[in-house]
Steps between C-alpha positions, in 0.01 A plus 500: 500500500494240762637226251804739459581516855416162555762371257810717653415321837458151355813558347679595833330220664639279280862614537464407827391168405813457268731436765286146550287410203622615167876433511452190316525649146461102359103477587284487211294805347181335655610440871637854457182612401301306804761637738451819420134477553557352855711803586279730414163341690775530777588800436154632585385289789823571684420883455784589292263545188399829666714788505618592853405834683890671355432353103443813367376368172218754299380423150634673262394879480210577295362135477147490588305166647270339188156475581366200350197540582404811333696343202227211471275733562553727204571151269153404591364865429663482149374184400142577609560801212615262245187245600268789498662641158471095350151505582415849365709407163294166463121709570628720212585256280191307574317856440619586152731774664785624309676588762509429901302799666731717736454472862397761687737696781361490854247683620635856605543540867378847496213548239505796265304827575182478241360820362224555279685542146519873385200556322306256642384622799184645593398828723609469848709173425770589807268713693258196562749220417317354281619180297776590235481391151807377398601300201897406563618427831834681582777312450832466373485137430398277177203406664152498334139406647208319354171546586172329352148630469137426560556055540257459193707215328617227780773247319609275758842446244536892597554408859704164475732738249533771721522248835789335268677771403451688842430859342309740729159705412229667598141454437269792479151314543134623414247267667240512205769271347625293739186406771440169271901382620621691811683153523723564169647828666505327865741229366707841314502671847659129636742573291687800606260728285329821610177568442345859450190681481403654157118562596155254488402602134792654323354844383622850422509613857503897374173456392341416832458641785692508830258237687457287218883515423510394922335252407641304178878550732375442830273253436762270294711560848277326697471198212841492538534462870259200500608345194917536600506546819564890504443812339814669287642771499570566157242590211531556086159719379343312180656610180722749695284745591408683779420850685536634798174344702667155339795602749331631775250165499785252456681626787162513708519102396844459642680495195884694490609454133306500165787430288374515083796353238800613261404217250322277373559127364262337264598139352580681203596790571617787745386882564636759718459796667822656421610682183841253510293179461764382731492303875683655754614389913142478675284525254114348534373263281144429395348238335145304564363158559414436186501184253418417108133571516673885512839472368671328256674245770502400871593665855826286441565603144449860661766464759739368253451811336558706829841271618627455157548913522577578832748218510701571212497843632675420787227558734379282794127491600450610903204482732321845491328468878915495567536804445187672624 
């Protein structure tokens, strides 16, 4: 706005500078030029390049003062997206993806109230608030959430694809298969990833009792606290299943959540839980750490499997712990 009012007072300052300078219409274009640019440095050291106290000059009504600064700012934000998007395009490529996985939204700023699903719960769930069993987080949003059992198979390519193509899991871990490399899920937890309990020996909790159930969840806690630096929060029972001392001893171990799954991926196949065979917005996903010596391909053959769907399905893979 300045450069408005600037000019009408350059030009009145150079009226007055008529009279004396520019009556000599024969000059040349270039000492016109060089005159004018003497007139106007002074213009401004003798003052008159300010407006006096009576000017009276506003900008025009409604114009607003541009902020360049925010301007670079959000330039800068919006090619860090189309970097980030580059990179995640090349990983995919480099992956044998079809198509680029969907980034997930932000984490929610106020996390969504988690009930044990209907059906699921067990006698005195509310009255002792014990830790639901849930299998879909509530949401409206295309979001989905992958979670990996037991850390039998450990493919290093399974962490450089995930690190690449910056997808986030969960791994549910029984320490009868992972004490020989605590180092394997160490370098996953570097990584952004969460790891969970999901007991010492990975039996049919229902068929012992309370103290020995205590002990396969609690136990495994305290494993966990030396082995990652703390104990979690959240816990999947083997296979699924569970009773009411399983509840009642998990939340004696400090655990809040035992979340189970609404599918299941296999590198050749899917199942579900659901009569529609179908994903939907918050859905957990299971699959396990598993390689050819059990299936007919790799950990990264079976998360081609997962992405390939959820991808083409327009769905975006989010951090569970996010929304816990």
């Amino acid at each position: 706005m300045r450069v408005v009012v600037q000019n009408d007072i350059n030009r009145a300052c150079a009226s007055r500078g008529d009279r004396g300078t520019l009556g000599d219409r024969g000059r040349t274009a270039g000492v016109a030029r060089g005159a004018l640019a003497a007139l106007a440095l002074a213009a401004l050291v003798s003052g008159c390049g300010q407006p006096g106290p009576g000017a009276g000059v506003h900008p025009a009504q409604g114009a607003q003062p541009l902020h360049a600064p925010p301007a670079r700012a959000l330039d800068s934000y919006a090619s860090k997206l189309r970097a980030a998007y580059a990179a995640r395009a090349a990983a995919a490529k480099r992956w044998g993806l079809a198509k680029v996985p969907l980034q997930a939204p932000p984490a929610p700023a106020q996390k969504p109230e988690i009930t044990a699903r209907k059906g699921f719960e067990v006698d005195d769930q509310e009255e002792l608030n014990l830790p639901p069993v849930f299998t879909t987080i509530p949401t409206k949003q295309k979001i989905v959430f992958l979670t990996i059992d037991d850390g039998e198979n450990k493919d290093p390519a399974f962490l450089r694809m995930m690190s690449d193509l910056k997808i986030p899991y969960t791994a549910f871990l029984s320490n009868y298969l992972v004490k020989d490399d605590y180092g394997y899920f160490r370098k996953m937890q570097a990584q952004g990833h969460t790891v969970n309990n999901h007991t010492l020996t990975h039996p049919y909790l229902p068929g012992l009792s309370y103290a020995e159930q205590k002990r396969e969840i609690c136990g495994m806690q305290d494993i966990m606290k030396k082995q990652f630096g703390k104990a979690p929060t959240v816990f999947r029972p083997p296979y699924g299943n569970y009773n009411h001392d399983t509840l009642v001893a998990a939340k004696s171990c400090g655990v809040k959540y035992a979340p189970i799954w609404d599918e299941e991926v296999f590198v050749d196949h899917w199942e579900y839980r659901e009569d529609d065979r179908s994903l939907h917005p918050g859905d957990i996903v299971l699959t396990h750490f598993r390689g050819r010596e059990d299936w007919k391909g790799t950990m990264v053959d079976d998360m081609r499997r997962f992405l390939g769907k959820v991808t083409a399905e327009g769905y975006a893979v989010a951090r569970l712990e996010d929304y816990l």
